[in-house]
Each structure stands twice: as structure tokens, then as C-alpha cells.
Coordinates of C-alpha atoms in Angstrom, one line a residue:
X843 CA -0.2 0.2 -0.1
X844 CA 2.8 2.5 0.8
X845 CA 4.2 1.3 -2.6
X846 CA 1.0 2.4 -4.2
X847 CA 1.4 6.2 -2.4
X848 CA 4.8 6.2 -3.7
X849 CA 4.2 5.2 -6.9
X850 CA 1.9 8.0 -7.3
X851 CA 3.8 10.3 -5.7
X852 CA 6.4 9.6 -8.7
X853 CA 3.4 10.1 -11.2
X854 CA 2.8 13.3 -9.9
X855 CA 6.5 14.3 -10.0
X856 CA 7.1 13.1 -13.6
X857 CA 3.7 14.7 -14.9
X858 CA 4.6 17.7 -13.5
X859 CA 7.9 18.0 -15.5
X860 CA 6.1 17.2 -18.6
X861 CA 4.0 19.7 -17.9
X862 CA 7.2 22.6 -17.5
X863 CA 7.9 21.0 -20.9
X864 CA 4.8 21.8 -22.5
X865 CA 4.8 25.0 -20.7
X866 CA 8.3 26.2 -21.6
X867 CA 7.3 25.3 -25.4
X868 CA 4.2 27.3 -25.6
X869 CA 6.1 30.1 -23.9
X870 CA 8.8 29.8 -26.9
X871 CA 6.1 29.9 -29.8
X872 CA 7.0 33.2 -31.2
X873 CA 11.0 32.6 -30.5
X874 CA 13.2 32.7 -33.1
X875 CA 14.5 29.6 -34.6
X876 CA 13.2 27.6 -31.2
X877 CA 13.4 24.0 -31.2
X878 CA 10.2 21.9 -29.3
X879 CA 11.4 20.3 -26.7
X880 CA 9.4 16.8 -26.2
X881 CA 9.1 13.9 -22.9
X882 CA 9.1 10.6 -22.8
X883 CA 8.1 8.3 -19.3
X884 CA 10.0 5.4 -18.1
X885 CA 9.5 2.6 -15.5
X886 CA 11.4 3.9 -12.3
X887 CA 11.8 0.2 -11.3
X888 CA 10.6 -3.2 -9.8
X889 CA 10.2 -5.0 -6.7
X890 CA 10.1 -8.6 -6.7
X891 CA 8.3 -10.9 -4.8
X892 CA 9.1 -14.1 -6.4
X893 CA 11.7 -15.3 -9.0
X894 CA 10.9 -16.6 -11.9
X895 CA 11.4 -20.4 -12.5
X896 CA 11.8 -23.5 -15.2
X897 CA 9.7 -26.4 -15.9
X898 CA 11.0 -29.2 -14.8
X899 CA 10.6 -32.5 -16.7
X900 CA 11.0 -34.7 -13.4
X901 CA 8.6 -33.5 -11.1
X902 CA 6.2 -32.6 -14.6
X903 CA 5.6 -29.1 -13.1
X904 CA 5.7 -26.1 -15.5
X905 CA 7.5 -23.0 -15.1
X906 CA 6.4 -19.7 -13.2
X907 CA 6.6 -16.7 -14.2
X908 CA 8.3 -13.4 -11.8
X909 CA 6.1 -11.8 -10.1
X910 CA 7.5 -8.2 -9.9
X911 CA 5.9 -4.7 -8.3
X912 CA 6.3 -1.7 -9.8
X913 CA 7.5 1.4 -8.1
X914 CA 6.5 4.0 -10.5
X915 CA 7.6 6.4 -12.8
X916 CA 10.3 8.6 -14.5
X917 CA 11.7 10.7 -17.2
X918 CA 13.3 8.9 -19.7
X919 CA 14.2 11.6 -22.2
X920 CA 13.8 14.9 -22.9
X921 CA 14.4 15.8 -26.7
X922 CA 14.9 18.2 -29.4
X923 CA 12.9 18.4 -32.3
X924 CA 16.0 20.1 -33.5
X925 CA 16.1 18.4 -37.3
X926 CA 12.4 20.1 -37.8
X927 CA 12.6 23.0 -39.7
X928 CA 10.2 26.4 -38.4
X929 CA 8.6 28.5 -40.7
X930 CA 9.8 31.4 -42.6
X931 CA 9.2 34.6 -41.5
X932 CA 9.6 37.6 -43.3
X933 CA 11.5 41.1 -42.0
X934 CA 12.8 42.7 -45.0
X935 CA 16.2 43.1 -42.8
X936 CA 19.2 42.2 -44.9
X937 CA 20.7 41.2 -42.3
X938 CA 18.4 38.5 -40.8
X939 CA 18.7 35.3 -42.1
X940 CA 17.0 31.8 -42.5
X941 CA 19.2 28.3 -43.3
X942 CA 16.9 26.1 -45.5
X943 CA 18.6 22.8 -43.9
X944 CA 20.3 21.3 -41.1
X945 CA 23.3 23.9 -40.6
X946 CA 23.9 26.3 -37.9
X947 CA 25.6 29.5 -37.8
X948 CA 28.5 29.7 -35.5
X949 CA 28.9 32.9 -33.0
X950 CA 31.5 33.7 -30.3
X951 CA 31.5 35.1 -27.2
X952 CA 35.4 36.6 -27.1
X953 CA 36.2 32.9 -26.0
X954 CA 34.3 30.4 -27.3
X955 CA 32.1 29.3 -30.4
X956 CA 28.3 28.5 -29.7
X957 CA 25.5 27.3 -32.5
X958 CA 22.5 29.0 -33.1
X959 CA 19.4 28.5 -35.8
X960 CA 18.5 32.4 -35.5
X961 CA 20.2 34.7 -37.8
X962 CA 18.7 37.5 -36.4
X963 CA 21.6 39.7 -36.8
X964 CA 23.1 43.1 -36.9
X965 CA 26.3 45.2 -38.0
X966 CA 27.5 46.9 -34.2
X967 CA 29.2 50.0 -34.1
X968 CA 32.5 48.2 -34.3
X969 CA 31.3 47.0 -37.7
X970 CA 30.8 43.4 -36.6
X971 CA 27.9 41.3 -37.8
X972 CA 26.6 39.8 -34.5
X973 CA 23.7 38.8 -32.7
X974 CA 21.0 41.3 -31.9
X975 CA 20.0 39.3 -28.6
X976 CA 23.6 38.5 -27.2
X977 CA 26.0 41.1 -29.7
X978 CA 27.5 37.4 -29.9
X979 CA 29.5 37.9 -33.4
X980 CA 29.2 36.1 -36.5
X981 CA 31.6 33.5 -37.3
X982 CA 33.2 33.2 -41.2
X983 CA 36.0 33.8 -43.5
X984 CA 36.9 37.8 -43.7
X985 CA 37.9 38.5 -47.5
X986 CA 40.9 40.9 -48.0
X987 CA 40.6 43.4 -50.5
X988 CA 40.7 41.9 -53.7
X989 CA 38.0 39.5 -52.7
X990 CA 39.9 36.3 -51.6
X991 CA 39.0 34.4 -48.2
X992 CA 41.4 33.8 -45.7
X993 CA 42.1 30.4 -44.7
X994 CA 40.3 30.4 -40.8
X995 CA 36.6 31.6 -39.8
X996 CA 37.1 34.5 -37.4
X997 CA 34.8 37.4 -36.1
X998 CA 33.8 38.9 -39.8
X999 CA 34.4 42.9 -39.4
X1000 CA 32.2 43.8 -42.4
X1001 CA 31.9 47.7 -41.6
X1002 CA 35.6 48.3 -41.7
X1003 CA 37.4 51.1 -42.8
X1004 CA 38.7 49.9 -45.4
X1005 CA 35.4 48.7 -46.4
X1006 CA 34.1 52.1 -46.5
X1007 CA 35.5 52.6 -50.0
X1008 CA 36.3 51.2 -53.3
X1009 CA 39.6 51.6 -55.0
X1010 CA 39.0 54.1 -58.3
X1011 CA 40.3 53.0 -61.5
X1012 CA 42.1 54.6 -64.1
X1013 CA 40.3 54.4 -68.0
X1014 CA 42.0 52.7 -70.2
X1015 CA 39.2 52.2 -73.2
X1016 CA 36.4 54.8 -74.5
X1017 CA 34.5 54.5 -77.6
X1018 CA 33.7 57.3 -80.5
X1019 CA 29.8 56.6 -81.1
X1020 CA 27.6 58.4 -83.4
X1021 CA 26.8 60.5 -87.0
X1022 CA 29.2 62.6 -88.1
X1023 CA 27.3 64.5 -91.0
X1024 CA 29.7 66.6 -93.4
X1025 CA 27.2 69.5 -93.6
X1026 CA 27.2 70.3 -90.2
X1027 CA 27.2 74.0 -89.4
X1028 CA 30.0 73.4 -86.4
X1029 CA 32.0 71.2 -88.5
X1030 CA 32.3 73.5 -91.5
X1031 CA 32.8 76.8 -89.2
X1032 CA 34.8 75.9 -85.8
X1033 CA 34.9 72.4 -86.1
X1034 CA 33.1 69.8 -84.2
X1035 CA 33.6 69.6 -81.0
X1036 CA 33.8 66.3 -79.2
X1037 CA 34.3 65.9 -74.9
X1038 CA 35.4 62.5 -73.4
X1039 CA 35.4 62.0 -69.4
X1040 CA 38.0 60.0 -68.1
X1041 CA 39.6 58.7 -64.9
X1042 CA 42.9 58.3 -63.5
X1043 CA 44.4 56.4 -60.7
X1044 CA 43.6 58.3 -58.0
X1045 CA 40.0 59.0 -59.1
X1046 CA 39.8 62.2 -60.6
X1047 CA 38.1 63.2 -63.4
X1048 CA 39.2 65.1 -66.7
X1049 CA 37.5 66.1 -69.7
X1050 CA 39.2 65.4 -72.7
X1051 CA 38.2 68.1 -76.0
X1052 CA 38.4 67.0 -79.0
X1053 CA 37.9 68.9 -82.4
X1054 CA 37.3 67.8 -85.6
X1055 CA 37.7 68.9 -89.2
X1056 CA 36.9 68.6 -92.3
X1057 CA 40.5 67.9 -94.8
X1058 CA 40.8 70.3 -97.8
X1059 CA 41.9 70.0 -101.2
X1060 CA 44.4 73.4 -102.4
X1061 CA 41.6 75.1 -103.7
X1062 CA 40.3 75.0 -100.1
X1063 CA 37.2 72.9 -101.2
X1064 CA 36.2 69.9 -98.2
X1065 CA 37.6 66.5 -99.4
X1066 CA 34.6 64.1 -98.9
X1067 CA 34.9 61.7 -95.8
X1068 CA 38.3 62.6 -94.8
X1069 CA 38.8 64.9 -91.3
X1070 CA 41.0 65.3 -88.9
X1071 CA 40.7 64.8 -85.0
X1072 CA 43.1 66.2 -82.8
X1073 CA 43.0 66.2 -79.0
X1074 CA 42.9 70.2 -78.1
X1075 CA 43.1 70.2 -74.5
X1076 CA 42.7 68.5 -71.2
X1077 CA 40.6 69.7 -68.1
X1078 CA 40.7 68.9 -64.9
X1079 CA 37.4 68.5 -62.4
X1080 CA 38.3 72.1 -61.5
X1081 CA 37.6 73.2 -65.4
X1082 CA 41.5 74.5 -65.2
X1083 CA 43.0 73.5 -68.4
X1084 CA 46.6 71.2 -68.2
X1085 CA 47.7 73.6 -71.0
X1086 CA 48.5 72.5 -74.7
X1087 CA 52.4 72.2 -74.2
X1088 CA 52.4 69.7 -71.3
X1089 CA 51.5 67.1 -74.6
X1090 CA 54.4 68.1 -76.8
X1091 CA 58.0 67.6 -76.4
X1092 CA 60.8 68.4 -79.1
X1093 CA 61.2 66.0 -81.6
X1094 CA 64.8 66.5 -82.5
X1095 CA 67.7 68.9 -82.0
X1096 CA 67.9 72.4 -84.2
X1097 CA 68.6 71.5 -88.0
X1098 CA 70.4 73.9 -90.1
X1099 CA 67.8 74.4 -93.3
X1100 CA 70.3 76.8 -95.5
X1101 CA 70.3 74.8 -98.3
X1102 CA 66.1 73.8 -98.2
X1103 CA 64.1 75.7 -100.8
X1104 CA 60.7 76.0 -99.8
X1105 CA 58.2 75.7 -102.8
X1106 CA 58.1 78.1 -105.6
X1107 CA 58.1 81.7 -105.5
X1108 CA 54.0 82.1 -106.2
X1109 CA 52.6 85.1 -104.5
X1110 CA 48.9 83.5 -104.5
X1111 CA 50.5 80.3 -102.9
X1112 CA 48.2 79.2 -99.7
X1113 CA 50.6 76.4 -98.2
X1114 CA 54.3 75.3 -98.5
X1115 CA 55.2 71.3 -98.3
X1116 CA 58.7 71.3 -97.0
X1117 CA 61.0 68.1 -96.6
X1118 CA 63.5 67.9 -93.8
X1119 CA 65.6 65.8 -92.1
X1120 CA 65.4 66.1 -88.6
X1121 CA 64.9 63.1 -86.6
X1122 CA 62.5 62.2 -83.6
X1123 CA 64.2 61.7 -80.7
X1124 CA 61.3 59.6 -79.2
X1125 CA 61.2 56.8 -82.4
X1126 CA 64.3 57.6 -84.4
X1127 CA 61.9 58.0 -87.1
X1128 CA 62.6 60.9 -89.7
X1129 CA 60.5 63.8 -89.4
X1130 CA 59.5 64.5 -92.8
X1131 CA 56.2 66.5 -94.4
X1132 CA 54.8 69.9 -92.5
X1133 CA 52.4 72.1 -93.5
X1134 CA 54.0 75.9 -93.1
X1135 CA 52.2 79.0 -92.7
X1136 CA 53.2 82.5 -92.3
X1137 CA 52.4 83.9 -88.8
X1138 CA 49.8 86.0 -89.8
X1139 CA 48.3 83.7 -91.9
X1140 CA 48.9 84.9 -95.1
X1141 CA 51.3 83.6 -97.7
X1142 CA 54.7 84.7 -98.4
X1143 CA 57.8 83.7 -100.4
X1144 CA 60.7 82.1 -98.9
X1145 CA 63.5 80.7 -100.7
X1146 CA 66.3 80.4 -98.0
X1147 CA 65.4 79.7 -94.4
X1148 CA 67.7 79.1 -91.2
X1149 CA 66.3 76.8 -88.7
X1150 CA 63.2 74.8 -87.7
X1151 CA 62.3 72.7 -84.3
X1152 CA 60.0 69.6 -85.1
X1153 CA 57.7 68.4 -82.0
X1154 CA 56.7 65.2 -81.2
X1155 CA 53.1 64.6 -80.0
X1156 CA 52.8 62.6 -76.3
X1157 CA 49.7 61.5 -76.9
X1158 CA 49.3 60.7 -80.6
X1159 CA 52.6 59.2 -80.9
X1160 CA 52.7 61.5 -84.4
X1161 CA 55.2 64.3 -85.2
X1162 CA 53.6 68.1 -85.4
X1163 CA 54.1 71.0 -87.6
X1164 CA 57.7 72.5 -87.3
X1165 CA 57.8 75.6 -85.4
X1166 CA 59.5 78.7 -84.9
X1167 CA 60.8 78.9 -88.2
X1168 CA 62.9 81.7 -89.6
X1169 CA 64.1 83.6 -92.1
X1170 CA 67.5 84.8 -92.8
X1171 CA 66.7 88.1 -91.5
X1172 CA 65.8 86.6 -87.9
X1173 CA 61.9 87.2 -89.1
X1174 CA 59.6 84.5 -87.2
X1175 CA 57.6 83.2 -90.4
X1176 CA 55.5 80.5 -87.9
X1177 CA 55.3 81.0 -84.1
X1178 CA 52.6 78.9 -83.3
X1179 CA 51.6 75.3 -84.3
X1180 CA 48.6 72.9 -84.0
X1181 CA 48.3 70.0 -82.1
X1182 CA 47.3 67.8 -85.0
X1183 CA 46.3 64.1 -84.4
X1184 CA 44.8 61.6 -86.2
X1185 CA 43.6 61.7 -89.6
X1186 CA 40.2 60.3 -89.9
X1187 CA 38.5 58.5 -92.9
X1188 CA 35.2 57.2 -94.1
X1189 CA 34.0 55.5 -96.8
X1190 CA 32.1 57.7 -99.2
X1191 CA 29.9 54.9 -100.4
X1192 CA 28.5 53.5 -96.9
X1193 CA 29.6 56.5 -94.6
X1194 CA 31.8 53.4 -92.9
X1195 CA 34.5 54.1 -90.9
X1196 CA 37.6 53.2 -93.2
X1197 CA 40.8 54.2 -90.5
X1198 CA 41.8 56.5 -87.9
X1199 CA 45.4 57.3 -87.9
X1200 CA 46.4 54.4 -90.3
X1201 CA 44.5 52.0 -88.2
X1202 CA 41.6 49.9 -88.7
X1203 CA 39.4 51.2 -85.8
X1204 CA 41.4 52.3 -83.0
X1205 CA 44.2 54.5 -81.9
X1206 CA 45.9 55.4 -78.4
X1207 CA 45.8 58.3 -76.7
X1208 CA 49.3 58.3 -74.2
X1209 CA 47.7 60.3 -71.4
X1210 CA 50.2 59.3 -69.1
X1211 CA 52.5 61.3 -70.8
X1212 CA 50.6 64.1 -69.7
X1213 CA 50.2 62.7 -65.9
X1214 CA 51.8 59.6 -64.2
X1215 CA 47.9 58.9 -62.5
X1216 CA 46.7 58.5 -65.8
X1217 CA 47.0 55.4 -68.1
X1218 CA 47.3 54.9 -72.3
X1219 CA 43.4 55.2 -73.3
X1220 CA 42.7 52.9 -76.8
X1221 CA 40.1 54.6 -78.3
X1222 CA 37.5 53.0 -80.6
X1223 CA 36.0 54.5 -83.5
X1224 CA 34.4 52.0 -85.1
X1225 CA 30.8 53.0 -83.9
X1226 CA 30.9 56.0 -85.7
X1227 CA 30.0 56.9 -89.4
X1228 CA 29.7 59.5 -92.0
X1229 CA 25.9 60.0 -92.9
X1230 CA 23.6 62.6 -93.6
X1231 CA 21.6 63.3 -90.3
X1232 CA 19.8 66.6 -91.5
X1233 CA 22.9 68.7 -90.3
X1234 CA 22.2 67.7 -86.8
X1235 CA 26.0 65.4 -85.4
X1236 CA 25.2 63.2 -82.5
X1237 CA 29.3 62.2 -82.9
X1238 CA 30.3 61.8 -79.1
X1239 CA 32.5 60.2 -76.8
X1240 CA 31.8 57.2 -74.0
X1241 CA 34.3 55.9 -71.7
X1242 CA 34.5 52.4 -71.7
X1243 CA 34.2 49.4 -74.4
X1244 CA 30.3 48.4 -75.4
X1245 CA 30.1 46.3 -72.1
X1246 CA 31.0 49.5 -70.2
X1247 CA 34.8 47.6 -68.9
X1248 CA 38.1 50.0 -68.6
X1249 CA 35.6 53.2 -68.5
X1250 CA 37.2 54.0 -65.1
X1251 CA 36.0 54.5 -61.9
X1252 CA 35.8 57.7 -59.0
X1253 CA 36.3 56.3 -55.4
X1254 CA 33.8 54.3 -54.3
X1255 CA 31.6 54.9 -51.0
X1256 CA 30.0 52.3 -49.7
X1257 CA 26.2 51.8 -51.2
X1258 CA 24.3 48.8 -49.5
X1259 CA 25.3 45.4 -47.9
X1260 CA 24.0 42.2 -49.6
X1261 CA 24.0 38.5 -48.2
X1262 CA 23.6 35.8 -50.8
X1263 CA 21.9 32.2 -50.7
X1264 CA 26.0 30.7 -50.0
X1265 CA 26.6 33.4 -47.6
X1266 CA 28.7 35.5 -49.5
X1267 CA 28.5 39.2 -48.2
X1268 CA 29.0 41.7 -50.8
X1269 CA 29.9 45.5 -50.4
X1270 CA 28.0 47.7 -53.5
X1271 CA 29.5 50.9 -53.7
X1272 CA 28.1 54.0 -55.7
X1273 CA 31.1 54.1 -58.5
X1274 CA 29.4 50.8 -59.7
X1275 CA 32.1 48.2 -58.2
X1276 CA 31.1 45.4 -55.8
X1277 CA 33.5 43.2 -53.4
X1278 CA 33.3 40.0 -51.6
X1279 CA 34.1 41.2 -47.6
X1280 CA 33.2 37.8 -46.4
X1281 CA 31.5 34.5 -46.2
X1282 CA 29.2 33.2 -43.5
X1283 CA 30.6 29.9 -42.0
X1284 CA 28.2 27.1 -40.9
X1285 CA 28.4 23.9 -38.6
X1286 CA 26.9 20.4 -39.1
X1287 CA 27.1 17.5 -36.5
X1288 CA 26.4 14.2 -37.0
X1289 CA 24.4 14.0 -34.1
X1290 CA 22.5 17.2 -33.6
X1291 CA 20.1 16.4 -31.2
X1292 CA 22.8 15.8 -28.8
X1293 CA 23.5 19.7 -28.8
X1294 CA 22.7 21.0 -25.4
X1295 CA 20.8 24.5 -25.0
X1296 CA 22.4 26.8 -23.4
X1297 CA 19.8 29.8 -23.6
X1298 CA 19.4 32.5 -25.2
X1299 CA 18.6 31.0 -28.9
X1300 CA 22.1 29.2 -28.2
X1301 CA 23.4 25.4 -28.9
X1302 CA 26.9 23.8 -27.5
X1303 CA 28.4 20.6 -28.6
X1304 CA 28.2 17.8 -26.0
X1305 CA 29.7 14.5 -26.4
X1306 CA 26.9 12.8 -28.1
X1307 CA 26.6 16.0 -30.4
X1308 CA 30.2 15.1 -32.0
X1309 CA 32.3 17.8 -32.8
X1310 CA 31.3 20.6 -35.4
X1311 CA 31.9 20.3 -39.0
X1312 CA 32.5 24.0 -40.2
X1313 CA 32.4 24.5 -43.6
X1314 CA 30.7 26.5 -46.4
X1315 CA 26.6 26.0 -46.7
X1316 CA 26.5 25.3 -50.6
X1317 CA 28.8 21.8 -49.4
X1318 CA 26.0 21.0 -47.8
X1319 CA 23.5 21.5 -50.7
X1320 CA 21.6 23.9 -48.6
X1321 CA 21.4 27.8 -48.7
X1322 CA 20.6 30.9 -46.4
X1323 CA 17.7 33.4 -47.6
X1324 CA 18.0 36.9 -46.1
X1325 CA 15.5 39.1 -45.3
X1326 CA 13.9 36.2 -43.2
X1327 CA 14.1 34.3 -39.8
X1328 CA 13.2 31.0 -39.1
X1329 CA 9.9 31.0 -36.7
X1330 CA 9.4 28.7 -33.6
X1331 CA 8.7 24.8 -35.1
X1332 CA 6.5 24.9 -32.1
X1333 CA 2.9 23.3 -32.8
X1334 CA 0.4 24.3 -30.6
X1335 CA -2.7 21.7 -31.2
X1336 CA -0.2 19.4 -30.2
X1337 CA 1.0 21.0 -27.4
X1338 CA -2.6 21.9 -26.2
X1339 CA -3.5 18.1 -27.0
X1340 CA -0.6 16.7 -24.5
X1341 CA -1.2 19.5 -22.0
X1342 CA -4.9 17.6 -21.6
X1343 CA -3.1 14.6 -21.4
X1344 CA -0.4 15.4 -19.1
X1345 CA -3.6 17.2 -16.8
X1346 CA -5.4 13.7 -16.7
X1347 CA -2.1 11.8 -15.8
X1348 CA -1.5 13.8 -12.8
X1349 CA -5.5 13.8 -12.1
X1350 CA -5.1 10.2 -12.3
X1351 CA -1.8 10.0 -10.2
X1352 CA -3.3 12.4 -7.4
X1353 CA -6.3 9.5 -7.2
X1354 CA -3.9 7.3 -6.5
X1355 CA -2.5 8.9 -3.6
X1356 CA -6.1 9.4 -2.0
X1357 CA -6.9 6.3 -2.5
X1358 CA -4.4 4.8 -1.1
X1359 CA -4.8 7.1 1.8
X1360 CA -8.2 5.9 2.7
X1361 CA -7.4 2.1 2.8
X1362 CA -4.5 3.1 5.1
X1363 CA -7.4 5.2 7.1
X1364 CA -9.6 1.9 7.0
X1365 CA -6.3 -0.2 7.9
X1366 CA -5.7 1.9 11.2
X1367 CA -9.5 1.9 11.8
X1368 CA -9.5 -1.9 12.7
X1369 CA -8.6 -0.9 16.0
X1370 CA -11.7 0.0 16.8

């Protein structure tokens, strides 16, 4: 009879424990990534009043089973439904992450790692990716400025000073596109201008000013399809000119021209073609043909000249016309010169590009000779044409190739951060660059149910969980989803049902105690 009392007491205690488990599940119905627990019972122990005996062939008696009286119930196991995925809640916070699979995030409190399914993260004041609830740092592989990942995991500091900006890039490619109409008013007056914005290695911007002029014959008539395009100047971001002389250097030494005769003595001749033996100091090629004019643009007869200086255009790699051409009396006939660039030719039958600077489609402007921080820019003219467009020119300069590559960029400021399904953290900058900042690591266990709950949505490894296997989530065939959180996997209908059965079990065990007490009372009353 006393055994029944104690069995009832053990039943009350065990059912109370189960009610505690149920109550904790219901309390955490809205806890991020909470995993519901379930409890199973087991028999406590048995008192054997008589042992079993086997059959005896000699006596002809059969075997007898043992007589055992149970002494109650106790907690068998409290299990976690840790591998059951919770529903997904949308938060639209880019740092909220949910895992679709069985992996765990790794967080660190400064001394040891913990594991969690709760991906409610944020960036703290030091720039670390951390848990909102505890401030524990999220672990992963940090990336260098080239996007190369480190070998070992560490706390992910994604908002460090070096990550706030993206390095500038110098322009290395450009295109001239659009229509050059031969009847354009600008083209036939001051020339058609083109602007092209470029960047240097430091992120400073410059505007290159080009001018296209028609080529004329000896009678002053435009030659169809024939033009020259010259880089007249470069302006910095403040609008200050760098100066045309920055592009020129003396091609060779002063040459004596005493025995050179320039053309015939014809008063109305406009231009003179001359041939000299000046050598280009940069290319070792002779500078041969020049167009020579008087200083005021008018003609002047001359037959005996003293000296000439040739200039080399560092930008185009071409020779330019003679400067300081003087006569025997010391009078300067040519005191200024133009920076001639490239011959630009189009097919007169269809208006397509024939050549630029003697090449099929491209020329190189050696801007690195203007400033060391600049790079040589290859300019592709294949996108331009010389066709009728009502006298309106649409020709323009565009930095970069057809895909926008090598266009150059300013220093970029971080504009956004995103985390993809594989856990890669990518920063986007306002100069168009993007950069990998790190990769979030995940852990897997041979027996995830063996993890020990530490509170605060954290787990720690135990002897029965196995060691953490750390790697990329993609290697597990799983993924992360940003802007979402995993919800609790508590099923309220199941919990309420369990609550009812637990309540009835508790009530039944209480009846055992009261009934046993009544029997004992009757026993005590026998003395009366």
C-alpha cells in the first residue's frame, strides 16, 4: 500500500515535469528558431516478490513467471525536435538570415563558439556582424581587398574602415560613336567638338576636348570622308586647363635649313610642303612633311631659311608641324602651331569608318605622358559614321568598351550590403564596383539532437553531438535566405493535446494517493 503512495507521488512529479516542458514550448511559440522539446516516460524500478522458475521434467511441473511490483515512473528523455524546420517569417532586414537545411550559424562570445539557428543579426558599432540578442560575433572567412578569403574563420568585421570605400580605376578604353554629318554647321566653321570624361588612378576626373576638322584640297574645298581629329586640351575637375604644351616635346635638335628651298615663288600659294631631315628623338624616325604658314596666316615668299624645330605629340605618337621657322633676317614666319592628331577617314559609298590614324578602328592616346596617374586610353572609332543626319551631329565620346568595362571610376562609397544564398557578404559602391567582404561559416553535427541548449537561442557541442564540421553552406546542398527568419517549430495544437493528456495523468496519479490514503485510514480504523 505504501508502494502505491510512492508510485502516485512519482507519477505526479513526472507529469509535472512534462507540464514544465509543455509550458516552455508554449512560452517560446514566437521565439526565433526555437526548437520544441518533447518528453518520454520510463518505468522507475520493480520489486521482485518471487523469481521466475523454469519447467521441471522430473516433477512434471511447468515454469512460473516472476512476480514484480512496479514502484512508479520517472523521466525517460527530453528530446529536441532540432532537425524539424520552422516556418519562415519575412522581415525585409538584409541582415536577418534563415537556413534552409540542418546547418547552424557559428557565433563567438570572445572566448568560445556557440551554435544557433536564430539568424537575427545586425552590424554593431565596431562594424562586426553580430547577434541582435547577445551581441556575439558571427564567424566566417574574412576577405581581403581582392575578394580572396582567409584560411581560418574569424569574427566578420564587415564595416571596417577599408571596406567603406572602393578603389578608383583609371580609364583605359573609350569609344567614339554617333553620326558625323558632313553638312554640319559646326564642322564647317569652328569644327565639331567632342568631350570625353576619363579618370586617373586616383579617381580624379578629367575632360578631354577633341575637335574634328574637314580636310581641304588646294582650292579650299572639303574632301568628302576625310577629316582630322585632334585632342585640343584636357580640363581637370575644376575646369582648369592642363595646357596643350604638356602634350608636346621637342622631337629632335635644331636643324640647319640654309640649303632648303620651300616651294616656288608664287605669291598666291596658300601652303608650302617642305621636307627636312629632322629626326624624332622618341622613335628615331625622320620627321618628313609639314604644312607651313606665315605667322598671320597669309602667304609669304621665301627661298632660304635658317632653322626649324619639330615637335613630337606624346599623346598620339605623331609628329606635329614645325615651330619657329625663321628667315635669314631673323623674322619668325611661324610662331604658333596646332596639335594635329589623327587622320579620320570614312568610306564615301556607305559612310562607314575606313581608318583612324592609319589603323582600322582604334588609336591610343598616351594620357600617361600627361600625368603619371593617368593611363593610356585606347579609343575605338568603329561606332561612328559619316552619313546625312539633317546637318545634326550626334558623334560623342563614351568611356569604356561596349560592356562598360575599363571606363574608369571615381573612389566609391559603400551604398549597400547584401548576403546571398551561399553566405557571401557583398558590398556595393556608388562607383559601380562590388566587392566580397566575407563568407558566413556554418557548422554541422553527426547528431544535432545531442546539442545542449544554453539559452538565448544558443547550443553548445556535447559528447553525444559529435564535433562541429565547419564549412560553406553550399557544400551541404543548403542555402541561406536573407530578409527572413526561421520561426519556432512549436505546434500549438500538439502542445494543447499533450497538455490535456498530462493533466489527466496528473489527476489519475493524485487519485492513487487519495485512494491509498483511504485504504490506510481503513486499516488504522481496524483497532476500533
